[in-house]
mmCIF file of C-alpha atoms in Angstrom:
data_model
loop_
_atom_site.group_PDB
_atom_site.id
_atom_site.type_symbol
_atom_site.label_atom_id
_atom_site.label_comp_id
_atom_site.label_asym_id
_atom_site.label_seq_id
_atom_site.Cartn_x
_atom_site.Cartn_y
_atom_site.Cartn_z
ATOM 1 C CA MET A 1 -21.559 22.227 6.682
ATOM 2 C CA SER A 2 -23.829 21.527 9.641
ATOM 3 C CA ALA A 3 -22.946 19.066 12.401
ATOM 4 C CA ASP A 4 -25.622 16.662 11.117
ATOM 5 C CA GLN A 5 -24.268 16.851 7.581
ATOM 6 C CA GLN A 6 -20.735 16.265 8.835
ATOM 7 C CA ALA A 7 -21.903 13.259 10.883
ATOM 8 C CA ASN A 8 -23.682 11.779 7.868
ATOM 9 C CA ASN A 9 -20.627 12.360 5.694
ATOM 10 C CA ASP A 10 -18.352 10.683 8.242
ATOM 11 C CA GLN A 11 -20.699 7.708 8.510
ATOM 12 C CA GLU A 12 -20.555 7.213 4.737
ATOM 13 C CA ASN A 13 -16.769 7.061 4.931
ATOM 14 C CA LEU A 14 -16.304 4.528 7.712
ATOM 15 C CA GLY A 15 -14.961 1.132 6.841
ATOM 16 C CA ARG A 16 -12.001 -1.226 6.622
ATOM 17 C CA MET A 17 -10.516 -3.476 3.969
ATOM 18 C CA LEU A 18 -7.999 -6.325 4.097
ATOM 19 C CA LEU A 19 -6.708 -7.915 0.875
ATOM 20 C CA LEU A 20 -4.240 -10.804 1.200
ATOM 21 C CA GLY A 21 -2.514 -12.145 -1.891
ATOM 22 C CA GLU A 22 -2.974 -15.783 -0.893
ATOM 23 C CA ARG A 23 -6.672 -15.350 -1.751
ATOM 24 C CA TYR A 24 -6.033 -13.849 -5.202
ATOM 25 C CA GLN A 25 -3.930 -16.196 -7.331
ATOM 26 C CA SER A 26 -5.522 -16.023 -10.808
ATOM 27 C CA TYR A 27 -3.201 -14.435 -13.350
ATOM 28 C CA GLY A 28 -4.711 -11.467 -15.141
ATOM 29 C CA ALA A 29 -7.462 -11.037 -12.535
ATOM 30 C CA VAL A 30 -7.951 -7.993 -10.297
ATOM 31 C CA ALA A 31 -9.754 -7.792 -6.962
ATOM 32 C CA ALA A 32 -10.793 -4.233 -6.118
ATOM 33 C CA GLY A 33 -13.249 -2.458 -3.882
ATOM 34 C CA PRO A 34 -14.058 0.865 -2.185
ATOM 35 C CA ILE A 35 -13.734 1.885 1.453
ATOM 36 C CA GLY A 36 -16.367 4.594 1.866
ATOM 37 C CA THR A 37 -16.452 7.145 -0.950
ATOM 38 C CA ARG A 38 -12.910 8.502 -0.668
ATOM 39 C CA THR A 39 -10.684 5.424 -0.811
ATOM 40 C CA ALA A 40 -10.315 2.219 -2.817
ATOM 41 C CA ALA A 41 -7.804 -0.622 -3.093
ATOM 42 C CA ALA A 42 -6.859 -3.336 -5.565
ATOM 43 C CA ILE A 43 -4.665 -6.429 -5.629
ATOM 44 C CA SER A 44 -3.484 -8.797 -8.360
ATOM 45 C CA VAL A 45 -0.973 -11.604 -8.723
ATOM 46 C CA GLY A 46 0.052 -10.129 -12.096
ATOM 47 C CA SER A 47 -0.469 -11.362 -15.638
ATOM 48 C CA ASP A 48 2.735 -13.251 -16.488
ATOM 49 C CA PRO A 49 3.144 -16.661 -14.800
ATOM 50 C CA SER A 50 6.568 -17.072 -16.458
ATOM 51 C CA SER A 51 7.908 -13.785 -15.097
ATOM 52 C CA PRO A 52 11.485 -13.768 -13.748
ATOM 53 C CA SER A 53 9.987 -12.762 -10.382
ATOM 54 C CA ALA A 54 8.813 -16.376 -10.010
ATOM 55 C CA GLN A 55 12.311 -17.449 -8.938
ATOM 56 C CA PHE A 56 11.854 -15.558 -5.661
ATOM 57 C CA LYS A 57 8.542 -17.206 -4.751
ATOM 58 C CA ARG A 58 8.878 -19.791 -2.015
ATOM 59 C CA ASP A 59 5.720 -21.718 -2.857
ATOM 60 C CA ALA A 60 4.421 -22.028 -6.408
ATOM 61 C CA ALA A 61 0.937 -22.602 -4.992
ATOM 62 C CA PHE A 62 0.953 -19.074 -3.531
ATOM 63 C CA PRO A 63 2.545 -16.789 -6.136
ATOM 64 C CA ASN A 64 0.848 -13.630 -4.839
ATOM 65 C CA GLU A 65 2.905 -12.426 -1.870
ATOM 66 C CA ASP A 66 1.498 -8.876 -1.634
ATOM 67 C CA ALA A 67 -0.982 -7.671 0.969
ATOM 68 C CA LEU A 68 -2.745 -4.438 1.905
ATOM 69 C CA CYS A 69 -5.160 -2.954 4.381
ATOM 70 C CA ALA A 70 -6.959 0.380 4.643
ATOM 71 C CA ILE A 71 -9.318 2.071 7.057
ATOM 72 C CA GLU A 72 -11.573 5.122 6.978
ATOM 73 C CA ALA A 73 -12.435 6.273 10.496
ATOM 74 C CA GLY A 74 -14.064 9.657 9.965
ATOM 75 C CA ARG A 75 -11.360 12.212 10.700
ATOM 76 C CA TRP A 76 -8.457 9.973 9.867
ATOM 77 C CA ALA A 77 -7.568 7.355 7.286
ATOM 78 C CA GLY A 78 -4.911 4.654 7.296
ATOM 79 C CA PHE A 79 -3.266 2.813 4.420
ATOM 80 C CA ALA A 80 -0.679 0.019 4.346
ATOM 81 C CA VAL A 81 0.886 -2.140 1.634
ATOM 82 C CA ALA A 82 3.449 -4.948 1.892
ATOM 83 C CA ASP A 83 5.424 -6.916 -0.693
ATOM 84 C CA ALA A 84 6.959 -10.161 0.575
ATOM 85 C CA HIS A 85 9.584 -12.408 -0.947
ATOM 86 C CA PHE A 86 10.511 -16.034 -0.290
ATOM 87 C CA GLY A 87 6.944 -16.685 0.784
ATOM 88 C CA HIS A 88 3.852 -14.699 1.653
ATOM 89 C CA GLU A 89 3.974 -15.242 5.422
ATOM 90 C CA ALA A 90 5.654 -11.963 6.443
ATOM 91 C CA SER A 91 3.421 -9.595 4.473
ATOM 92 C CA HIS A 92 0.257 -11.439 5.435
ATOM 93 C CA LEU A 93 1.088 -11.625 9.152
ATOM 94 C CA LEU A 94 2.111 -7.983 9.496
ATOM 95 C CA ILE A 95 -0.761 -6.566 7.455
ATOM 96 C CA SER A 96 -3.347 -8.793 9.162
ATOM 97 C CA ARG A 97 -2.120 -7.765 12.597
ATOM 98 C CA LEU A 98 -2.147 -4.079 11.633
ATOM 99 C CA HIS A 99 -5.688 -4.435 10.292
ATOM 100 C CA GLU A 100 -6.807 -5.902 13.626
ATOM 101 C CA MET A 101 -5.042 -3.176 15.612
ATOM 102 C CA TRP A 102 -6.681 -0.406 13.584
ATOM 103 C CA ALA A 103 -10.070 -1.808 14.531
ATOM 104 C CA ARG A 104 -9.251 -1.111 18.194
ATOM 105 C CA SER A 105 -6.869 1.852 18.207
ATOM 106 C CA GLN A 106 -6.182 4.884 16.046
ATOM 107 C CA PRO A 107 -2.665 6.349 16.181
ATOM 108 C CA THR A 108 -2.665 10.150 16.444
ATOM 109 C CA SER A 109 1.068 10.867 16.316
ATOM 110 C CA PRO A 110 4.235 9.529 14.674
ATOM 111 C CA ALA A 111 5.279 8.115 18.061
ATOM 112 C CA ASP A 112 1.973 6.218 18.319
ATOM 113 C CA LEU A 113 2.466 4.807 14.852
ATOM 114 C CA GLU A 114 6.066 3.785 15.510
ATOM 115 C CA GLU A 115 5.008 1.941 18.661
ATOM 116 C CA MET A 116 2.134 0.223 16.853
ATOM 117 C CA VAL A 117 4.320 -0.912 13.961
ATOM 118 C CA ALA A 118 6.997 -2.247 16.311
ATOM 119 C CA SER A 119 4.351 -4.246 18.178
ATOM 120 C CA LEU A 120 3.401 -6.086 14.977
ATOM 121 C CA ALA A 121 6.228 -8.529 15.719
ATOM 122 C CA VAL A 122 4.518 -9.685 18.918
ATOM 123 C CA GLY A 123 2.720 -13.003 18.473
ATOM 124 C CA ASP A 124 3.343 -16.491 17.179
ATOM 125 C CA PRO A 125 6.839 -16.848 15.681
ATOM 126 C CA PRO A 126 7.177 -17.194 11.907
ATOM 127 C CA THR A 127 7.488 -20.594 10.312
ATOM 128 C CA THR A 128 9.395 -19.512 7.169
ATOM 129 C CA GLU A 129 12.205 -17.163 6.122
ATOM 130 C CA SER A 130 9.761 -14.793 4.441
ATOM 131 C CA GLU A 131 10.463 -11.050 4.695
ATOM 132 C CA THR A 132 8.552 -8.072 3.364
ATOM 133 C CA THR A 133 8.467 -4.407 2.580
ATOM 134 C CA LEU A 134 6.070 -2.470 4.800
ATOM 135 C CA LEU A 135 4.631 0.989 4.122
ATOM 136 C CA VAL A 136 2.135 2.488 6.586
ATOM 137 C CA VAL A 137 0.484 5.907 6.127
ATOM 138 C CA LEU A 138 -1.888 7.906 8.360
ATOM 139 C CA TYR A 139 -3.770 10.953 7.070
ATOM 140 C CA ASP A 140 -5.712 13.493 9.150
ATOM 141 C CA ARG A 141 -8.568 14.787 6.983
ATOM 142 C CA VAL A 142 -9.209 17.781 9.257
ATOM 143 C CA GLU A 143 -5.625 19.047 9.534
ATOM 144 C CA ARG A 144 -4.879 17.972 5.925
ATOM 145 C CA ASN A 145 -1.552 16.434 6.823
ATOM 146 C CA GLY A 146 -0.190 13.053 7.679
ATOM 147 C CA PHE A 147 2.777 10.885 8.522
ATOM 148 C CA GLY A 148 4.050 7.401 7.882
ATOM 149 C CA ILE A 149 6.776 4.845 8.338
ATOM 150 C CA THR A 150 8.388 2.679 5.704
ATOM 151 C CA PHE A 151 10.678 -0.315 5.205
ATOM 152 C CA GLY A 152 11.766 -1.417 1.734
ATOM 153 C CA ASP A 153 10.813 -0.211 -1.713
ATOM 154 C CA SER A 154 7.044 0.258 -1.748
ATOM 155 C CA THR A 155 5.945 3.802 -2.620
ATOM 156 C CA PHE A 156 3.786 6.639 -1.280
ATOM 157 C CA ILE A 157 3.087 9.698 -3.433
ATOM 158 C CA VAL A 158 0.702 12.627 -3.400
ATOM 159 C CA VAL A 159 -0.554 13.632 -6.841
ATOM 160 C CA GLY A 160 -1.853 17.169 -7.281
ATOM 161 C CA PRO A 161 -1.014 20.552 -8.842
ATOM 162 C CA GLU A 162 1.436 21.487 -6.091
ATOM 163 C CA ALA A 163 2.566 18.008 -5.008
ATOM 164 C CA LEU A 164 6.164 16.842 -5.199
ATOM 165 C CA SER A 165 7.036 14.600 -8.127
ATOM 166 C CA GLU A 166 9.187 12.240 -6.046
ATOM 167 C CA PRO A 167 8.006 9.577 -3.570
ATOM 168 C CA LEU A 168 7.459 10.990 -0.094
ATOM 169 C CA ASN A 169 8.899 7.938 1.635
ATOM 170 C CA ARG A 170 12.548 6.955 1.479
ATOM 171 C CA ARG A 171 12.790 3.666 -0.367
ATOM 172 C CA ASP A 172 15.569 1.218 0.488
ATOM 173 C CA SER A 173 16.384 -2.498 0.603
ATOM 174 C CA ARG A 174 15.337 -3.130 4.218
ATOM 175 C CA TYR A 175 12.868 -5.952 4.765
ATOM 176 C CA VAL A 176 11.035 -6.990 7.898
ATOM 177 C CA SER A 177 9.224 -9.953 9.383
ATOM 178 C CA THR A 178 8.016 -11.215 12.747
ATOM 179 C CA ARG A 179 11.458 -12.674 13.535
ATOM 180 C CA PRO A 180 13.343 -10.863 16.321
ATOM 181 C CA ASP A 181 16.315 -10.183 14.030
ATOM 182 C CA SER A 182 14.154 -8.439 11.401
ATOM 183 C CA ALA A 183 11.268 -7.066 13.456
ATOM 184 C CA PRO A 184 9.690 -3.831 12.136
ATOM 185 C CA ARG A 185 11.569 -1.373 14.348
ATOM 186 C CA PHE A 186 13.357 1.850 13.426
ATOM 187 C CA GLY A 187 11.709 2.335 10.064
ATOM 188 C CA SER A 188 12.142 5.485 7.998
ATOM 189 C CA PRO A 189 9.557 8.102 9.072
ATOM 190 C CA PHE A 190 8.072 10.777 6.823
ATOM 191 C CA HIS A 191 5.535 13.609 6.951
ATOM 192 C CA PHE A 192 3.383 15.165 4.257
ATOM 193 C CA GLY A 193 0.574 17.579 3.514
ATOM 194 C CA ALA A 194 -2.258 17.237 1.006
ATOM 195 C CA ARG A 195 -4.738 19.754 -0.365
ATOM 196 C CA PRO A 196 -8.385 19.066 -1.163
ATOM 197 C CA GLY A 197 -8.531 17.281 -4.491
ATOM 198 C CA ASP A 198 -5.060 15.741 -4.203
ATOM 199 C CA TRP A 199 -4.678 11.996 -4.584
ATOM 200 C CA LEU A 200 -2.873 9.882 -1.995
ATOM 201 C CA LEU A 201 -1.385 6.763 -3.545
ATOM 202 C CA CYS A 202 0.366 3.748 -1.942
ATOM 203 C CA TYR A 203 1.643 0.863 -4.050
ATOM 204 C CA THR A 204 4.102 -2.008 -4.216
ATOM 205 C CA ASP A 205 6.710 -2.271 -6.958
ATOM 206 C CA GLY A 206 4.402 -4.314 -9.164
ATOM 207 C CA VAL A 207 3.302 -0.856 -10.345
ATOM 208 C CA ASP A 208 6.542 1.057 -10.985
ATOM 209 C CA GLU A 209 8.367 -2.160 -11.880
ATOM 210 C CA CYS A 210 5.538 -3.861 -13.761
ATOM 211 C CA HIS A 211 8.321 -4.698 -16.252
ATOM 212 C CA TYR A 212 10.257 -6.691 -13.673
ATOM 213 C CA ARG A 213 13.278 -4.811 -12.326
ATOM 214 C CA ARG A 214 13.010 -2.341 -15.208
ATOM 215 C CA PRO A 215 11.606 0.844 -13.661
ATOM 216 C CA GLU A 216 12.681 2.862 -16.683
ATOM 217 C CA THR A 217 10.290 0.867 -18.906
ATOM 218 C CA SER A 218 7.503 0.565 -16.332
ATOM 219 C CA ILE A 219 4.769 2.943 -15.142
ATOM 220 C CA GLN A 220 6.096 6.479 -14.660
ATOM 221 C CA ARG A 221 4.681 9.453 -12.790
ATOM 222 C CA HIS A 222 3.132 10.893 -15.963
ATOM 223 C CA HIS A 223 1.238 7.641 -16.581
ATOM 224 C CA ILE A 224 -0.184 7.816 -13.046
ATOM 225 C CA GLU A 225 -1.109 11.490 -13.405
ATOM 226 C CA SER A 226 -2.908 10.787 -16.683
ATOM 227 C CA VAL A 227 -5.007 8.017 -15.128
ATOM 228 C CA LEU A 228 -5.894 10.047 -12.041
ATOM 229 C CA ALA A 229 -6.785 13.139 -14.046
ATOM 230 C CA ASN A 230 -9.589 11.192 -15.701
ATOM 231 C CA ALA A 231 -10.634 8.836 -12.882
ATOM 232 C CA GLU A 232 -14.156 9.586 -11.660
ATOM 233 C CA SER A 233 -13.708 7.732 -8.369
ATOM 234 C CA PRO A 234 -11.009 6.067 -6.261
ATOM 235 C CA LEU A 235 -12.339 2.666 -7.339
ATOM 236 C CA LEU A 236 -11.927 3.500 -11.027
ATOM 237 C CA ALA A 237 -8.476 4.893 -10.254
ATOM 238 C CA VAL A 238 -7.156 1.668 -8.715
ATOM 239 C CA GLN A 239 -8.841 -0.475 -11.367
ATOM 240 C CA GLN A 240 -7.326 1.536 -14.208
ATOM 241 C CA LEU A 241 -3.871 1.761 -12.649
ATOM 242 C CA THR A 242 -3.840 -1.981 -12.005
ATOM 243 C CA ALA A 243 -4.975 -2.694 -15.566
ATOM 244 C CA LEU A 244 -2.141 -0.498 -16.861
ATOM 245 C CA ALA A 245 0.394 -2.315 -14.697
ATOM 246 C CA LEU A 246 -0.865 -5.677 -15.955
ATOM 247 C CA THR A 247 -0.497 -4.762 -19.612
ATOM 248 C CA GLY A 248 2.630 -2.602 -19.413
ATOM 249 C CA VAL A 249 3.319 0.806 -20.928
ATOM 250 C CA ASP A 250 4.788 2.114 -24.179
ATOM 251 C CA GLY A 251 4.990 -1.340 -25.735
ATOM 252 C CA ASN A 252 6.943 -2.846 -22.828
ATOM 253 C CA PRO A 253 5.966 -5.964 -20.845
ATOM 254 C CA GLY A 254 3.790 -5.637 -17.763
ATOM 255 C CA GLY A 255 2.214 -7.777 -15.092
ATOM 256 C CA GLN A 256 5.528 -9.341 -14.112
ATOM 257 C CA ASP A 257 5.105 -8.916 -10.365
ATOM 258 C CA ASN A 258 2.369 -8.830 -7.742
ATOM 259 C CA ILE A 259 0.392 -5.597 -7.427
ATOM 260 C CA ALA A 260 -1.105 -3.953 -4.337
ATOM 261 C CA ILE A 261 -2.407 -0.402 -4.620
ATOM 262 C CA ILE A 262 -4.475 2.031 -2.538
ATOM 263 C CA ALA A 263 -5.813 5.371 -3.799
ATOM 264 C CA SER A 264 -7.573 8.025 -1.721
ATOM 265 C CA LYS A 265 -8.845 11.546 -2.351
ATOM 266 C CA ALA A 266 -7.645 14.121 0.178
#
């Protein structure tokens, strides 16, 4: 590929996206869009307004507490998802601040990312007790490897012929906010590699627990692999995966929690 062709290709894949759940509150609806040609994201409040997850929502007027952001910056790409509880404030503040930071600065090492994530707590103090999961991933498209940091039970996987079947991030019950006592410091780091043609996928537990708190009767790895094997673009991938989460799998209920998902081709 010539330098001009590479420059044109990079230009086609520049862009950012921010999706905040407070703007997407209609049950059964999906908001989705592409970032360049390699990445796409989708968000939904879910499809079941009477879900048991409703008991953990602080404000009935804002039932969608998920948030996500993504950026394509030529050589590197960044993805982040967050799933709040007891109010949407924590996920929306942290993801919005990260989105703004990525417009100005591009982390190039795990240490850079750790410092950036820790600095998300700097700013106006929170007004609620909201806390959130936070999963942040950086991928270097030239070196074909990446790294990330995670708090809570959102998921990052690579799907491909030689990819591991398990999540690449360590999921736990840690939640963060902008409060000093739960600031996003000392998250669990991880590293990964991805081959051309692999899929990179970040999502909140509205996907793998679309049947609320029943992962065994929710979307499994083989459901994801089947969708991605036939998806003609990242946009179709996130649309189809979100639709599957909303309806449920194998005759089981779905759509019982908020959904935030990002898919990207390596």
